Amino acid sequence: MRRYEQKQLNRFPMEGHAMRRLVRAAVLIAALAGSSLAVHAEPVFPNGGSVGMEVPGDMVPIPGAAGFEDRVAKAAILFVEVPHADFDTIVKSFEPDALQNKGVTIENRKQVTLADGGRGLILSGYQSVGAVAIKKWIMLAGGKSQTAVITVQFPEAASERYPDAAVEAALSSVVFRAPPSQEELLARLPFTFQSLEGFKVLRVLGNSAVLMTKGEVAAPQEGQPIFIAGVVPGEVGENERESLAKRAVASVPGVRDLRVERGGPLRIGGQPGIEIVANAVDLQTGKPVKVAQWLRFGRANYIRMVGVLPADDFARDFDSLRALRDGLELR
């Protein structure tokens, strides 16, 4: 599931446009992603999130991801929370033609009322992957102030283990709860910050990475500073670090025309590291931005930190990014 989590990280906005990017990510994840079947009586909230369901059959939570899986049946349920989104807007993003372009054929649409009074739309059909037909359900769920996209998929051979009625019963059991606090989100991470420098958590990814912004969290605005930090397992040899840093900064999402301004080795938290500062252009607005990336290398992992700022605000806010960098410590 690490590739799934990385896709989420790569689709977070570098500046503003958070809602649009989350909806696009949800659409993409939904496209990529004979006996009666027991359903657990109590809802389970995967990865400590705000959306849960009564889990069908032998599915268990996926470690570090928002979802459930049955490895024997090759079945999975994935959750994507889209905070502060309008339910009807999300529905428009999942029109059959749009999904067909991604290889998903929708055969049935069913509106449901959730247990907490929320609205739901269940889309069911299949996706052809080579010669294999994968059964697929996409549930669009809207609560009082939250929206989510839940995807169920498994090969046709698992249909006896997961009949249609049982899958729809599980999807109809979707419920929402209050979102976690900033403190609860930060507690999930394998690292701490000495000071947040006015930044707030937008999202925690797989309990190993965090996306933060300085400014409005409910509806991020264009030009807000962005900071991303995550732990990547694996030791990186000294002679491989520079090339890794260059490849990593070239892959920063949400920007184009990236040109390295300066870079080089430095110590971060008493460990070897590499800094790269680059100029780029925001993909959505076309405005100039500055990108700062730091890699901090340990024995069993390395920490990647990326900050993106409007070019005009770089001198003012760069110290805040460096304070976040220097105050990050593994638990």
PDB file of N, CA, C and O in Angstrom, residues 200-242:
ATOM      1  N   LYS A 200      -0.035  24.588  10.658  1.00  0.00           N
ATOM      2  CA  LYS A 200      -1.071  23.676  11.128  1.00  0.00           C
ATOM      3  C   LYS A 200      -1.144  22.465  10.203  1.00  0.00           C
ATOM      4  O   LYS A 200      -0.835  22.559   9.014  1.00  0.00           O
ATOM      5  N   VAL A 201      -1.582  21.341  10.758  1.00  0.00           N
ATOM      6  CA  VAL A 201      -1.653  20.097   9.993  1.00  0.00           C
ATOM      7  C   VAL A 201      -2.853  20.118   9.056  1.00  0.00           C
ATOM      8  O   VAL A 201      -3.984  20.356   9.482  1.00  0.00           O
ATOM      9  N   LEU A 202      -2.601  19.869   7.781  1.00  0.00           N
ATOM     10  CA  LEU A 202      -3.675  19.650   6.822  1.00  0.00           C
ATOM     11  C   LEU A 202      -4.046  18.176   6.757  1.00  0.00           C
ATOM     12  O   LEU A 202      -5.215  17.817   6.691  1.00  0.00           O
ATOM     13  N   ARG A 203      -3.019  17.311   6.794  1.00  0.00           N
ATOM     14  CA  ARG A 203      -3.283  15.876   6.657  1.00  0.00           C
ATOM     15  C   ARG A 203      -2.058  15.080   7.077  1.00  0.00           C
ATOM     16  O   ARG A 203      -0.925  15.498   6.852  1.00  0.00           O
ATOM     17  N   VAL A 204      -2.322  13.926   7.701  1.00  0.00           N
ATOM     18  CA  VAL A 204      -1.277  12.954   8.002  1.00  0.00           C
ATOM     19  C   VAL A 204      -1.412  11.808   7.016  1.00  0.00           C
ATOM     20  O   VAL A 204      -2.513  11.303   6.776  1.00  0.00           O
ATOM     21  N   LEU A 205      -0.306  11.403   6.423  1.00  0.00           N
ATOM     22  CA  LEU A 205      -0.314  10.390   5.373  1.00  0.00           C
ATOM     23  C   LEU A 205       0.369   9.124   5.857  1.00  0.00           C
ATOM     24  O   LEU A 205       1.575   9.116   6.121  1.00  0.00           O
ATOM     25  N   GLY A 206      -0.418   8.063   5.997  1.00  0.00           N
ATOM     26  CA  GLY A 206       0.151   6.769   6.340  1.00  0.00           C
ATOM     27  C   GLY A 206       0.901   6.729   7.651  1.00  0.00           C
ATOM     28  O   GLY A 206       1.732   5.855   7.867  1.00  0.00           O
ATOM     29  N   ASN A 207       0.644   7.673   8.557  1.00  0.00           N
ATOM     30  CA  ASN A 207       1.322   7.741   9.855  1.00  0.00           C
ATOM     31  C   ASN A 207       2.835   7.903   9.734  1.00  0.00           C
ATOM     32  O   ASN A 207       3.572   7.679  10.693  1.00  0.00           O
ATOM     33  N   SER A 208       3.316   8.304   8.548  1.00  0.00           N
ATOM     34  CA  SER A 208       4.753   8.492   8.379  1.00  0.00           C
ATOM     35  C   SER A 208       5.098   9.835   7.751  1.00  0.00           C
ATOM     36  O   SER A 208       6.270  10.189   7.664  1.00  0.00           O
ATOM     37  N   ALA A 209       4.090  10.593   7.308  1.00  0.00           N
ATOM     38  CA  ALA A 209       4.336  11.883   6.669  1.00  0.00           C
ATOM     39  C   ALA A 209       3.228  12.854   7.039  1.00  0.00           C
ATOM     40  O   ALA A 209       2.112  12.453   7.379  1.00  0.00           O
ATOM     41  N   VAL A 210       3.544  14.143   6.960  1.00  0.00           N
ATOM     42  CA  VAL A 210       2.573  15.167   7.320  1.00  0.00           C
ATOM     43  C   VAL A 210       2.630  16.302   6.308  1.00  0.00           C
ATOM     44  O   VAL A 210       3.697  16.652   5.798  1.00  0.00           O
ATOM     45  N   LEU A 211       1.463  16.847   5.987  1.00  0.00           N
ATOM     46  CA  LEU A 211       1.325  18.017   5.127  1.00  0.00           C
ATOM     47  C   LEU A 211       0.810  19.150   5.991  1.00  0.00           C
ATOM     48  O   LEU A 211      -0.222  19.019   6.650  1.00  0.00           O
ATOM     49  N   MET A 212       1.532  20.274   6.007  1.00  0.00           N
ATOM     50  CA  MET A 212       1.194  21.395   6.872  1.00  0.00           C
ATOM     51  C   MET A 212       1.127  22.685   6.059  1.00  0.00           C
ATOM     52  O   MET A 212       1.740  22.799   4.992  1.00  0.00           O
ATOM     53  N   THR A 213       0.393  23.651   6.578  1.00  0.00           N
ATOM     54  CA  THR A 213       0.327  24.961   5.947  1.00  0.00           C
ATOM     55  C   THR A 213       0.302  26.038   7.013  1.00  0.00           C
ATOM     56  O   THR A 213      -0.087  25.792   8.162  1.00  0.00           O
ATOM     57  N   LYS A 214       0.695  27.225   6.632  1.00  0.00           N
ATOM     58  CA  LYS A 214       0.664  28.376   7.529  1.00  0.00           C
ATOM     59  C   LYS A 214      -0.447  29.286   7.052  1.00  0.00           C
ATOM     60  O   LYS A 214      -0.323  29.971   6.040  1.00  0.00           O
ATOM     61  N   GLY A 215      -1.569  29.242   7.768  1.00  0.00           N
ATOM     62  CA  GLY A 215      -2.729  30.013   7.350  1.00  0.00           C
ATOM     63  C   GLY A 215      -3.989  29.200   7.535  1.00  0.00           C
ATOM     64  O   GLY A 215      -4.073  28.320   8.394  1.00  0.00           O
ATOM     65  N   GLU A 216      -4.986  29.463   6.715  1.00  0.00           N
ATOM     66  CA  GLU A 216      -6.287  28.818   6.820  1.00  0.00           C
ATOM     67  C   GLU A 216      -6.182  27.335   6.503  1.00  0.00           C
ATOM     68  O   GLU A 216      -5.624  26.944   5.482  1.00  0.00           O
ATOM     69  N   VAL A 217      -6.735  26.495   7.397  1.00  0.00           N
ATOM     70  CA  VAL A 217      -6.710  25.048   7.195  1.00  0.00           C
ATOM     71  C   VAL A 217      -7.997  24.567   6.545  1.00  0.00           C
ATOM     72  O   VAL A 217      -7.986  23.680   5.690  1.00  0.00           O
ATOM     73  N   ALA A 218      -9.135  25.140   6.953  1.00  0.00           N
ATOM     74  CA  ALA A 218     -10.423  24.675   6.442  1.00  0.00           C
ATOM     75  C   ALA A 218     -10.518  24.831   4.930  1.00  0.00           C
ATOM     76  O   ALA A 218     -11.022  23.955   4.231  1.00  0.00           O
ATOM     77  N   ALA A 219     -10.018  25.947   4.405  1.00  0.00           N
ATOM     78  CA  ALA A 219     -10.050  26.189   2.960  1.00  0.00           C
ATOM     79  C   ALA A 219      -8.781  26.942   2.580  1.00  0.00           C
ATOM     80  O   ALA A 219      -8.780  28.167   2.466  1.00  0.00           O
ATOM     81  N   PRO A 220      -7.660  26.220   2.405  1.00  0.00           N
ATOM     82  CA  PRO A 220      -6.381  26.874   2.116  1.00  0.00           C
ATOM     83  C   PRO A 220      -6.467  27.810   0.918  1.00  0.00           C
ATOM     84  O   PRO A 220      -7.102  27.506  -0.090  1.00  0.00           O
ATOM     85  N   GLN A 221      -5.822  28.953   1.053  1.00  0.00           N
ATOM     86  CA  GLN A 221      -5.856  29.967   0.014  1.00  0.00           C
ATOM     87  C   GLN A 221      -4.572  29.948  -0.805  1.00  0.00           C
ATOM     88  O   GLN A 221      -3.530  29.453  -0.371  1.00  0.00           O
ATOM     89  N   GLU A 222      -4.671  30.505  -1.994  1.00  0.00           N
ATOM     90  CA  GLU A 222      -3.506  30.617  -2.860  1.00  0.00           C
ATOM     91  C   GLU A 222      -2.399  31.395  -2.159  1.00  0.00           C
ATOM     92  O   GLU A 222      -2.635  32.430  -1.544  1.00  0.00           O
ATOM     93  N   GLY A 223      -1.181  30.870  -2.238  1.00  0.00           N
ATOM     94  CA  GLY A 223      -0.037  31.574  -1.682  1.00  0.00           C
ATOM     95  C   GLY A 223       0.324  31.201  -0.265  1.00  0.00           C
ATOM     96  O   GLY A 223       1.297  31.726   0.278  1.00  0.00           O
ATOM     97  N   GLN A 224      -0.431  30.297   0.368  1.00  0.00           N
ATOM     98  CA  GLN A 224      -0.064  29.889   1.720  1.00  0.00           C
ATOM     99  C   GLN A 224       1.188  29.022   1.690  1.00  0.00           C
ATOM    100  O   GLN A 224       1.319  28.134   0.836  1.00  0.00           O
ATOM    101  N   PRO A 225       2.124  29.247   2.626  1.00  0.00           N
ATOM    102  CA  PRO A 225       3.308  28.387   2.692  1.00  0.00           C
ATOM    103  C   PRO A 225       2.916  26.941   2.970  1.00  0.00           C
ATOM    104  O   PRO A 225       1.978  26.668   3.721  1.00  0.00           O
ATOM    105  N   ILE A 226       3.637  26.018   2.359  1.00  0.00           N
ATOM    106  CA  ILE A 226       3.384  24.588   2.522  1.00  0.00           C
ATOM    107  C   ILE A 226       4.668  23.919   3.020  1.00  0.00           C
ATOM    108  O   ILE A 226       5.769  24.250   2.582  1.00  0.00           O
ATOM    109  N   PHE A 227       4.499  22.974   3.948  1.00  0.00           N
ATOM    110  CA  PHE A 227       5.648  22.202   4.440  1.00  0.00           C
ATOM    111  C   PHE A 227       5.237  20.743   4.528  1.00  0.00           C
ATOM    112  O   PHE A 227       4.184  20.417   5.082  1.00  0.00           O
ATOM    113  N   ILE A 228       6.053  19.862   3.955  1.00  0.00           N
ATOM    114  CA  ILE A 228       5.810  18.423   3.988  1.00  0.00           C
ATOM    115  C   ILE A 228       7.028  17.746   4.597  1.00  0.00           C
ATOM    116  O   ILE A 228       8.169  18.073   4.247  1.00  0.00           O
ATOM    117  N   ALA A 229       6.793  16.821   5.522  1.00  0.00           N
ATOM    118  CA  ALA A 229       7.888  16.052   6.113  1.00  0.00           C
ATOM    119  C   ALA A 229       7.471  14.599   6.207  1.00  0.00           C
ATOM    120  O   ALA A 229       6.318  14.291   6.537  1.00  0.00           O
ATOM    121  N   GLY A 230       8.403  13.701   5.906  1.00  0.00           N
ATOM    122  CA  GLY A 230       8.095  12.281   5.978  1.00  0.00           C
ATOM    123  C   GLY A 230       9.344  11.452   6.178  1.00  0.00           C
ATOM    124  O   GLY A 230      10.448  11.857   5.792  1.00  0.00           O
ATOM    125  N   VAL A 231       9.158  10.291   6.794  1.00  0.00           N
ATOM    126  CA  VAL A 231      10.253   9.355   7.026  1.00  0.00           C
ATOM    127  C   VAL A 231      10.206   8.270   5.959  1.00  0.00           C
ATOM    128  O   VAL A 231       9.150   7.681   5.706  1.00  0.00           O
ATOM    129  N   VAL A 232      11.357   8.013   5.335  1.00  0.00           N
ATOM    130  CA  VAL A 232      11.465   6.988   4.295  1.00  0.00           C
ATOM    131  C   VAL A 232      12.414   5.903   4.799  1.00  0.00           C
ATOM    132  O   VAL A 232      13.561   6.201   5.138  1.00  0.00           O
ATOM    133  N   PRO A 233      11.962   4.645   4.885  1.00  0.00           N
ATOM    134  CA  PRO A 233      12.844   3.592   5.400  1.00  0.00           C
ATOM    135  C   PRO A 233      13.964   3.257   4.427  1.00  0.00           C
ATOM    136  O   PRO A 233      13.826   3.410   3.217  1.00  0.00           O
ATOM    137  N   GLY A 234      15.077   2.797   4.982  1.00  0.00           N
ATOM    138  CA  GLY A 234      16.196   2.365   4.157  1.00  0.00           C
ATOM    139  C   GLY A 234      17.410   3.262   4.307  1.00  0.00           C
ATOM    140  O   GLY A 234      17.293   4.489   4.357  1.00  0.00           O
ATOM    141  N   GLU A 235      18.570   2.643   4.398  1.00  0.00           N
ATOM    142  CA  GLU A 235      19.816   3.396   4.503  1.00  0.00           C
ATOM    143  C   GLU A 235      20.278   3.824   3.115  1.00  0.00           C
ATOM    144  O   GLU A 235      20.161   3.065   2.148  1.00  0.00           O
ATOM    145  N   VAL A 236      20.790   5.046   3.004  1.00  0.00           N
ATOM    146  CA  VAL A 236      21.286   5.576   1.735  1.00  0.00           C
ATOM    147  C   VAL A 236      22.790   5.790   1.866  1.00  0.00           C
ATOM    148  O   VAL A 236      23.250   6.522   2.749  1.00  0.00           O
ATOM    149  N   GLY A 237      23.552   5.145   0.993  1.00  0.00           N
ATOM    150  CA  GLY A 237      25.003   5.277   1.031  1.00  0.00           C
ATOM    151  C   GLY A 237      25.450   6.695   0.743  1.00  0.00           C
ATOM    152  O   GLY A 237      24.777   7.450   0.031  1.00  0.00           O
ATOM    153  N   GLU A 238      26.608   7.057   1.273  1.00  0.00           N
ATOM    154  CA  GLU A 238      27.097   8.428   1.142  1.00  0.00           C
ATOM    155  C   GLU A 238      27.262   8.838  -0.316  1.00  0.00           C
ATOM    156  O   GLU A 238      26.976   9.981  -0.691  1.00  0.00           O
ATOM    157  N   ASN A 239      27.687   7.915  -1.165  1.00  0.00           N
ATOM    158  CA  ASN A 239      27.913   8.256  -2.570  1.00  0.00           C
ATOM    159  C   ASN A 239      26.620   8.302  -3.382  1.00  0.00           C
ATOM    160  O   ASN A 239      26.645   8.640  -4.568  1.00  0.00           O
ATOM    161  N   GLU A 240      25.485   7.964  -2.767  1.00  0.00           N
ATOM    162  CA  GLU A 240      24.200   7.977  -3.468  1.00  0.00           C
ATOM    163  C   GLU A 240      23.331   9.164  -3.066  1.00  0.00           C
ATOM    164  O   GLU A 240      22.293   9.412  -3.677  1.00  0.00           O
ATOM    165  N   ARG A 241      23.735   9.902  -2.049  1.00  0.00           N
ATOM    166  CA  ARG A 241      22.854  10.908  -1.456  1.00  0.00           C
ATOM    167  C   ARG A 241      22.609  12.105  -2.366  1.00  0.00           C
ATOM    168  O   ARG A 241      21.478  12.593  -2.476  1.00  0.00           O
ATOM    169  N   GLU A 242      23.635  12.582  -3.025  1.00  0.00           N
ATOM    170  CA  GLU A 242      23.464  13.755  -3.882  1.00  0.00           C
ATOM    171  C   GLU A 242      22.518  13.468  -5.041  1.00  0.00           C
ATOM    172  O   GLU A 242      21.625  14.269  -5.350  1.00  0.00           O
TER     173      GLU A 242
END
